[in-house]
């Protein structure tokens, strides 16, 4: 799973990337995309690790891609170069800047959060509309050469629905397309089909009091089915410098229960449709990331392909039940442990042990 970080110049985009991936940022201007893993510190894994005291604790990760800043005033060739860098990502973080800093000017003609979001939206809408229109033109030319197949007719129908939505300045992700529909047009790599998370980069005062234009941004996110979160790059940078006790005190003072980077990770999971299941033992406690809707058998393949191929059953209990009751034996006594079949759906927080043929 790759998450692209997309934004205008001087919005704090790379600062967010550095915080997510726990890598230093030297302040230099980037010409190429940079990809790094971010450790997702699920507090549930921390608790399970304390319970089992394993030799190894493994948190799950997500791949984040820091895209060079998008200059709305650049020529078409330069814009295409940047847009090509986000073609392979599965979702996008839109970084919009609200924080004020006299030494850091706002992007040209994008001094407000509304202007920044609208610029990013418009560029992706225009790109996708051009791609869809070009494809429809090719289909029309092809129809003159030979009779269209049923698949051709279906593709044209889907594309016309997408075209109408884009012309109405809505992302195509608002359309209720089936997985099969999306597969039919997948070769176009439409940006507006990707899940979008809008990240408002605020300063310390705005973090507690809000910022001008916030209601407009929140309403636009609801209207377009974007996720939304506020993060202060300054606060997050300060938190990294503190030890755990100091961090707890500081977060309590500013009224949050977890760092913004952890909250952002949860938003990403929820909006993209990811969940975590766990495997536990004295050797290792580990989190595994899967898509919502995975069956037990398919989740077993996330651990190892042989476990999926030779799957028999999955021993399953809930994280909440284990923490509340203290041991697997107590979970069993309470009737909350089960053997799950191959077609049962994995839920977030399931603790699994896979039974498979040798």
Tab-separated table of C-alpha atoms in Angstrom:
chain	number	residue	atom	x	y	z
A	1	UNK	CA	0.000	0.000	0.000
A	2	UNK	CA	1.518	3.295	-1.152
A	3	UNK	CA	0.258	6.653	0.068
A	4	UNK	CA	1.290	9.692	-1.975
A	5	UNK	CA	1.838	13.034	-0.222
A	6	UNK	CA	0.717	15.809	-2.562
A	7	UNK	CA	0.751	19.565	-2.030
A	8	UNK	CA	1.771	22.998	-3.183
A	9	UNK	CA	5.172	24.541	-2.338
A	10	UNK	CA	5.788	25.765	1.218
A	11	UNK	CA	2.850	23.906	2.776
A	12	UNK	CA	4.973	21.731	5.090
A	13	UNK	CA	4.425	18.656	2.942
A	14	UNK	CA	7.908	17.212	3.376
A	15	UNK	CA	7.870	17.990	7.098
A	16	UNK	CA	4.781	15.775	7.413
A	17	UNK	CA	6.530	13.076	5.367
A	18	UNK	CA	9.609	13.265	7.601
A	19	UNK	CA	7.484	12.993	10.739
A	20	UNK	CA	5.534	10.048	9.366
A	21	UNK	CA	8.644	8.131	8.359
A	22	UNK	CA	10.822	9.308	11.253
A	23	UNK	CA	13.537	10.592	8.928
A	24	UNK	CA	15.384	13.916	9.181
A	25	UNK	CA	14.579	16.662	6.705
A	26	UNK	CA	17.419	18.932	5.613
A	27	UNK	CA	15.164	21.577	4.069
A	28	UNK	CA	16.406	20.976	0.522
A	29	UNK	CA	14.148	21.250	-2.541
A	30	UNK	CA	13.282	17.848	-4.014
A	31	UNK	CA	13.110	17.138	-7.724
A	32	UNK	CA	12.191	13.445	-7.467
A	33	UNK	CA	9.705	11.436	-5.413
A	34	UNK	CA	11.032	9.832	-2.250
A	35	UNK	CA	9.518	6.672	-0.785
A	36	UNK	CA	9.948	5.421	2.783
A	37	UNK	CA	8.197	3.123	5.239
A	38	UNK	CA	6.319	4.474	8.223
A	39	UNK	CA	6.002	2.360	11.343
A	40	UNK	CA	2.369	2.190	12.480
A	41	UNK	CA	2.674	2.048	16.275
A	42	UNK	CA	-0.635	0.415	17.103
A	43	UNK	CA	-1.058	0.670	20.909
A	44	UNK	CA	-2.763	-2.725	20.854
A	45	UNK	CA	0.489	-4.360	19.778
A	46	UNK	CA	2.301	-2.577	22.600
A	47	UNK	CA	-0.160	-4.043	25.137
A	48	UNK	CA	0.039	-7.522	23.627
A	49	UNK	CA	3.821	-7.349	23.701
A	50	UNK	CA	3.749	-6.552	27.427
A	51	UNK	CA	1.411	-9.494	27.962
A	52	UNK	CA	3.438	-12.111	26.028
A	53	UNK	CA	6.940	-10.665	26.501
A	54	UNK	CA	8.037	-12.017	23.084
A	55	UNK	CA	11.533	-12.181	21.657
A	56	UNK	CA	10.358	-9.892	18.868
A	57	UNK	CA	7.606	-7.289	18.440
A	58	UNK	CA	6.705	-6.307	14.888
A	59	UNK	CA	4.511	-3.340	14.055
A	60	UNK	CA	2.993	-3.029	10.625
A	61	UNK	CA	4.124	-0.382	8.120
A	62	UNK	CA	2.746	1.757	5.320
A	63	UNK	CA	4.727	3.139	2.397
A	64	UNK	CA	4.575	6.915	1.987
A	65	UNK	CA	5.750	8.681	-1.151
A	66	UNK	CA	6.767	12.337	-0.890
A	67	UNK	CA	5.921	13.896	-4.253
A	68	UNK	CA	7.851	17.063	-5.208
A	69	UNK	CA	5.815	20.205	-4.626
A	70	UNK	CA	3.214	20.864	-7.293
A	71	UNK	CA	3.635	24.305	-8.858
A	72	UNK	CA	0.283	25.370	-10.303
A	73	UNK	CA	2.008	28.036	-12.445
A	74	UNK	CA	4.398	25.552	-14.094
A	75	UNK	CA	4.043	24.572	-17.743
A	76	UNK	CA	2.061	21.481	-18.758
A	77	UNK	CA	5.156	19.342	-19.265
A	78	UNK	CA	6.345	19.995	-15.706
A	79	UNK	CA	2.881	19.330	-14.287
A	80	UNK	CA	2.635	16.025	-16.141
A	81	UNK	CA	6.002	15.010	-14.727
A	82	UNK	CA	4.755	15.544	-11.167
A	83	UNK	CA	1.408	13.870	-11.809
A	84	UNK	CA	3.125	10.804	-13.257
A	85	UNK	CA	4.853	10.342	-9.910
A	86	UNK	CA	1.514	9.749	-8.169
A	87	UNK	CA	0.169	7.378	-10.797
A	88	UNK	CA	1.216	4.284	-8.871
A	89	UNK	CA	0.007	5.297	-5.405
A	90	UNK	CA	-3.109	3.790	-3.842
A	91	UNK	CA	-4.259	6.914	-1.990
A	92	UNK	CA	-3.320	10.572	-1.608
A	93	UNK	CA	-2.713	12.923	1.284
A	94	UNK	CA	-3.539	16.497	0.265
A	95	UNK	CA	-1.422	18.789	2.435
A	96	UNK	CA	-2.953	22.240	2.791
A	97	UNK	CA	-1.316	24.958	4.838
A	98	UNK	CA	-2.975	27.148	7.416
A	99	UNK	CA	0.011	27.815	9.710
A	100	UNK	CA	1.515	31.292	9.640
A	101	UNK	CA	5.221	31.978	9.437
A	102	UNK	CA	6.590	35.346	8.306
A	103	UNK	CA	9.715	33.644	7.007
A	104	UNK	CA	7.773	31.191	4.853
A	105	UNK	CA	5.514	32.815	2.237
A	106	UNK	CA	2.301	31.142	1.127
A	107	UNK	CA	2.169	29.488	-2.307
A	108	UNK	CA	1.613	31.998	-5.115
A	109	UNK	CA	-2.115	32.823	-5.522
A	110	UNK	CA	-2.975	30.241	-2.840
A	111	UNK	CA	-2.853	32.217	0.373
A	112	UNK	CA	-5.958	30.533	1.810
A	113	UNK	CA	-6.722	26.918	2.601
A	114	UNK	CA	-9.702	27.053	0.247
A	115	UNK	CA	-7.527	28.188	-2.666
A	116	UNK	CA	-4.965	25.478	-1.983
A	117	UNK	CA	-7.542	22.685	-1.850
A	118	UNK	CA	-9.303	23.996	-4.933
A	119	UNK	CA	-6.006	24.125	-6.855
A	120	UNK	CA	-5.164	20.513	-6.035
A	121	UNK	CA	-8.706	19.360	-6.793
A	122	UNK	CA	-8.882	21.219	-10.092
A	123	UNK	CA	-5.587	19.876	-11.395
A	124	UNK	CA	-6.636	16.269	-10.801
A	125	UNK	CA	-10.138	16.856	-12.181
A	126	UNK	CA	-8.763	18.422	-15.378
A	127	UNK	CA	-6.200	15.665	-15.844
A	128	UNK	CA	-8.770	12.888	-15.440
A	129	UNK	CA	-11.322	14.624	-17.646
A	130	UNK	CA	-8.738	14.882	-20.421
A	131	UNK	CA	-7.831	11.196	-20.064
A	132	UNK	CA	-11.491	10.098	-20.125
A	133	UNK	CA	-12.366	12.289	-23.114
A	134	UNK	CA	-9.374	10.993	-25.072
A	135	UNK	CA	-10.389	7.410	-24.324
A	136	UNK	CA	-13.976	8.060	-25.432
A	137	UNK	CA	-12.680	9.561	-28.678
A	138	UNK	CA	-10.622	6.424	-29.326
A	139	UNK	CA	-13.661	4.270	-28.650
A	140	UNK	CA	-15.696	6.267	-31.205
A	141	UNK	CA	-12.984	5.788	-33.832
A	142	UNK	CA	-12.811	2.071	-33.056
A	143	UNK	CA	-16.588	1.720	-33.471
A	144	UNK	CA	-16.258	2.884	-37.071
A	145	UNK	CA	-13.841	0.041	-37.791
A	146	UNK	CA	-15.662	-2.846	-36.132
A	147	UNK	CA	-18.778	-3.649	-34.151
A	148	UNK	CA	-18.212	-3.048	-30.425
A	149	UNK	CA	-18.282	-6.009	-28.068
A	150	UNK	CA	-20.406	-6.170	-24.913
A	151	UNK	CA	-17.287	-5.222	-22.917
A	152	UNK	CA	-16.673	-2.232	-25.185
A	153	UNK	CA	-20.232	-1.022	-24.678
A	154	UNK	CA	-19.967	-1.423	-20.911
A	155	UNK	CA	-16.648	0.477	-20.811
A	156	UNK	CA	-18.114	3.348	-22.820
A	157	UNK	CA	-21.121	3.529	-20.501
A	158	UNK	CA	-18.922	3.686	-17.381
A	159	UNK	CA	-16.671	6.337	-18.926
A	160	UNK	CA	-19.633	8.543	-19.810
A	161	UNK	CA	-20.853	8.341	-16.205
A	162	UNK	CA	-17.363	9.297	-14.980
A	163	UNK	CA	-17.121	12.117	-17.536
A	164	UNK	CA	-20.391	13.651	-16.351
A	165	UNK	CA	-19.265	13.543	-12.713
A	166	UNK	CA	-15.938	15.179	-13.550
A	167	UNK	CA	-17.660	17.887	-15.584
A	168	UNK	CA	-19.747	18.627	-12.489
A	169	UNK	CA	-16.424	19.133	-10.642
A	170	UNK	CA	-16.865	16.021	-8.499
A	171	UNK	CA	-14.289	13.308	-7.986
A	172	UNK	CA	-15.189	10.016	-9.653
A	173	UNK	CA	-14.787	8.309	-6.270
A	174	UNK	CA	-18.277	9.677	-5.480
A	175	UNK	CA	-19.758	7.329	-8.099
A	176	UNK	CA	-20.981	3.980	-6.808
A	177	UNK	CA	-18.811	1.853	-9.094
A	178	UNK	CA	-18.467	-1.874	-8.493
A	179	UNK	CA	-15.051	-3.523	-8.281
A	180	UNK	CA	-15.674	-4.935	-11.758
A	181	UNK	CA	-16.495	-1.461	-13.093
A	182	UNK	CA	-13.275	-0.073	-11.618
A	183	UNK	CA	-11.306	-2.955	-13.119
A	184	UNK	CA	-12.679	-2.178	-16.573
A	185	UNK	CA	-11.291	1.391	-16.452
A	186	UNK	CA	-8.240	0.620	-14.288
A	187	UNK	CA	-5.799	1.111	-17.181
A	188	UNK	CA	-6.608	4.844	-17.114
A	189	UNK	CA	-5.225	5.173	-13.558
A	190	UNK	CA	-7.708	7.900	-12.671
A	191	UNK	CA	-6.470	10.087	-9.821
A	192	UNK	CA	-10.002	11.046	-8.812
A	193	UNK	CA	-10.808	7.413	-8.014
A	194	UNK	CA	-8.124	7.282	-5.326
A	195	UNK	CA	-9.062	7.779	-1.653
A	196	UNK	CA	-8.165	11.311	-0.528
A	197	UNK	CA	-7.186	12.434	2.970
A	198	UNK	CA	-6.955	16.208	3.452
A	199	UNK	CA	-4.346	17.186	6.057
A	200	UNK	CA	-4.566	20.757	7.350
A	201	UNK	CA	-1.130	21.787	8.591
A	202	UNK	CA	-1.892	24.276	11.388
A	203	UNK	CA	0.169	26.248	13.886
A	204	UNK	CA	-0.078	25.873	17.660
A	205	UNK	CA	-2.695	28.589	18.121
A	206	UNK	CA	-4.849	27.322	15.264
A	207	UNK	CA	-4.618	23.788	16.638
A	208	UNK	CA	-6.571	24.833	19.713
A	209	UNK	CA	-8.705	27.674	18.316
A	210	UNK	CA	-9.307	26.686	14.715
A	211	UNK	CA	-8.403	28.612	11.568
A	212	UNK	CA	-10.114	30.834	9.022
A	213	UNK	CA	-11.870	28.809	6.347
A	214	UNK	CA	-12.010	25.589	8.360
A	215	UNK	CA	-15.771	25.136	7.998
A	216	UNK	CA	-15.509	25.471	4.215
A	217	UNK	CA	-12.777	22.827	4.085
A	218	UNK	CA	-14.630	20.402	6.349
A	219	UNK	CA	-17.838	20.797	4.328
A	220	UNK	CA	-15.993	20.295	1.043
A	221	UNK	CA	-14.378	17.129	2.404
A	222	UNK	CA	-17.789	15.786	3.433
A	223	UNK	CA	-19.229	16.660	0.035
A	224	UNK	CA	-16.407	14.921	-1.863
A	225	UNK	CA	-16.053	11.943	0.516
A	226	UNK	CA	-12.536	13.024	1.519
A	227	UNK	CA	-11.204	12.268	4.984
A	228	UNK	CA	-9.985	15.248	7.026
A	229	UNK	CA	-7.509	15.756	9.858
A	230	UNK	CA	-5.573	18.647	11.403
A	231	UNK	CA	-1.914	18.285	12.290
A	232	UNK	CA	0.583	20.817	13.562
A	233	UNK	CA	3.996	20.060	12.120
A	234	UNK	CA	5.518	22.260	14.825
A	235	UNK	CA	3.808	20.393	17.678
A	236	UNK	CA	4.702	17.015	16.180
A	237	UNK	CA	8.342	18.058	15.822
A	238	UNK	CA	8.380	19.085	19.485
A	239	UNK	CA	6.800	15.785	20.579
A	240	UNK	CA	9.539	13.761	18.903
A	241	UNK	CA	12.137	15.502	21.078
A	242	UNK	CA	10.427	14.477	24.356
A	243	UNK	CA	10.695	11.272	26.355
A	244	UNK	CA	7.516	9.277	27.004
A	245	UNK	CA	6.640	10.898	30.344
A	246	UNK	CA	7.189	14.423	29.012
A	247	UNK	CA	5.216	13.552	25.902
A	248	UNK	CA	2.213	12.429	27.977
A	249	UNK	CA	2.241	15.666	29.981
A	250	UNK	CA	2.567	17.837	26.871
A	251	UNK	CA	-0.266	16.032	25.045
A	252	UNK	CA	-2.512	16.398	28.080
A	253	UNK	CA	-1.796	20.131	28.182
A	254	UNK	CA	-2.806	20.632	24.556
A	255	UNK	CA	-5.781	18.266	24.793
A	256	UNK	CA	-4.843	15.251	22.653
A	257	UNK	CA	-4.504	11.593	23.603
A	258	UNK	CA	-2.073	10.564	20.861
A	259	UNK	CA	0.416	12.241	18.505
A	260	UNK	CA	-0.980	13.592	15.258
A	261	UNK	CA	1.098	11.156	13.237
A	262	UNK	CA	-0.593	8.229	15.025
A	263	UNK	CA	-3.998	9.825	14.468
A	264	UNK	CA	-3.183	10.337	10.806
A	265	UNK	CA	-2.239	6.669	10.441
A	266	UNK	CA	-5.632	5.656	11.859
A	267	UNK	CA	-7.449	8.026	9.487
A	268	UNK	CA	-5.524	6.524	6.560
A	269	UNK	CA	-6.501	3.002	7.624
A	270	UNK	CA	-10.158	3.877	8.116
A	271	UNK	CA	-10.535	5.850	4.898
A	272	UNK	CA	-8.694	3.421	2.643
A	273	UNK	CA	-10.440	0.419	4.150
A	274	UNK	CA	-7.572	-1.299	5.945
A	275	UNK	CA	-7.663	-3.282	9.169
A	276	UNK	CA	-5.126	-5.107	11.323
A	277	UNK	CA	-5.144	-8.615	12.680
A	278	UNK	CA	-2.578	-9.966	15.124
A	279	UNK	CA	-0.513	-13.079	15.740
A	280	UNK	CA	0.855	-13.589	19.250
A	281	UNK	CA	3.270	-15.833	21.113
A	282	UNK	CA	6.500	-15.896	23.067
A	283	UNK	CA	8.537	-15.784	19.836
A	284	UNK	CA	6.777	-12.827	18.240
A	285	UNK	CA	3.826	-10.487	18.583
A	286	UNK	CA	2.981	-9.047	15.194
A	287	UNK	CA	0.438	-6.859	13.400
A	288	UNK	CA	-0.648	-7.649	9.845
A	289	UNK	CA	-2.388	-5.187	7.505
A	290	UNK	CA	-5.160	-6.409	5.206
A	291	UNK	CA	-8.105	-4.924	3.345
A	292	UNK	CA	-11.535	-5.000	4.957
A	293	UNK	CA	-13.477	-8.001	3.731
A	294	UNK	CA	-10.570	-10.453	3.667
A	295	UNK	CA	-11.535	-14.022	4.486
A	296	UNK	CA	-9.635	-16.076	7.055
A	297	UNK	CA	-8.010	-18.061	4.274
A	298	UNK	CA	-6.912	-14.966	2.369
A	299	UNK	CA	-5.563	-13.395	5.574
A	300	UNK	CA	-3.533	-16.557	6.170
A	301	UNK	CA	-1.839	-15.880	2.836
A	302	UNK	CA	-0.721	-12.517	4.188
A	303	UNK	CA	1.406	-14.461	6.698
A	304	UNK	CA	2.639	-17.054	4.196
A	305	UNK	CA	1.337	-18.354	0.860
A	306	UNK	CA	1.623	-21.948	2.101
A	307	UNK	CA	-0.793	-21.205	4.953
A	308	UNK	CA	-3.395	-20.011	2.467
A	309	UNK	CA	-2.863	-22.946	0.140
A	310	UNK	CA	-3.105	-25.558	2.920
A	311	UNK	CA	-5.587	-23.709	5.152
A	312	UNK	CA	-7.750	-25.810	7.483
A	313	UNK	CA	-9.104	-23.495	10.190
A	314	UNK	CA	-8.150	-20.307	12.043
A	315	UNK	CA	-8.149	-20.137	15.817
A	316	UNK	CA	-9.691	-16.754	16.548
A	317	UNK	CA	-10.266	-14.504	19.531
A	318	UNK	CA	-10.838	-10.781	19.893
A	319	UNK	CA	-8.142	-8.426	21.161
A	320	UNK	CA	-10.605	-6.768	23.548
A	321	UNK	CA	-11.610	-10.118	25.058
A	322	UNK	CA	-7.998	-11.190	25.644
A	323	UNK	CA	-7.077	-7.886	27.284
A	324	UNK	CA	-10.220	-7.899	29.438
A	325	UNK	CA	-9.926	-11.542	30.555
A	326	UNK	CA	-6.139	-11.790	30.708
A	327	UNK	CA	-5.406	-15.200	29.174
A	328	UNK	CA	-6.455	-17.356	26.244
A	329	UNK	CA	-7.744	-19.975	28.716
A	330	UNK	CA	-10.123	-17.442	30.261
A	331	UNK	CA	-11.287	-16.391	26.787
A	332	UNK	CA	-12.082	-20.039	26.024
A	333	UNK	CA	-13.919	-20.498	29.340
A	334	UNK	CA	-16.064	-17.490	28.481
A	335	UNK	CA	-16.962	-19.076	25.129
A	336	UNK	CA	-15.325	-16.256	23.188
A	337	UNK	CA	-12.697	-18.357	21.377
A	338	UNK	CA	-13.642	-20.066	18.129
A	339	UNK	CA	-12.430	-22.040	15.137
A	340	UNK	CA	-13.147	-19.981	12.027
A	341	UNK	CA	-13.660	-21.435	8.565
A	342	UNK	CA	-11.981	-20.314	5.374
A	343	UNK	CA	-14.816	-18.033	4.242
A	344	UNK	CA	-15.382	-16.190	7.520
A	345	UNK	CA	-14.466	-12.511	7.388
A	346	UNK	CA	-11.573	-11.191	9.470
A	347	UNK	CA	-12.449	-8.245	11.707
A	348	UNK	CA	-10.133	-5.522	12.962
A	349	UNK	CA	-8.344	-6.680	16.113
A	350	UNK	CA	-8.807	-10.394	15.545
A	351	UNK	CA	-6.021	-12.514	17.020
A	352	UNK	CA	-5.427	-15.487	14.744
A	353	UNK	CA	-3.508	-18.737	14.814
A	354	UNK	CA	-3.686	-20.561	11.486
A	355	UNK	CA	-4.105	-24.323	11.252
A	356	UNK	CA	-2.835	-25.733	7.981
A	357	UNK	CA	-1.726	-29.042	6.508
A	358	UNK	CA	2.011	-29.619	6.486
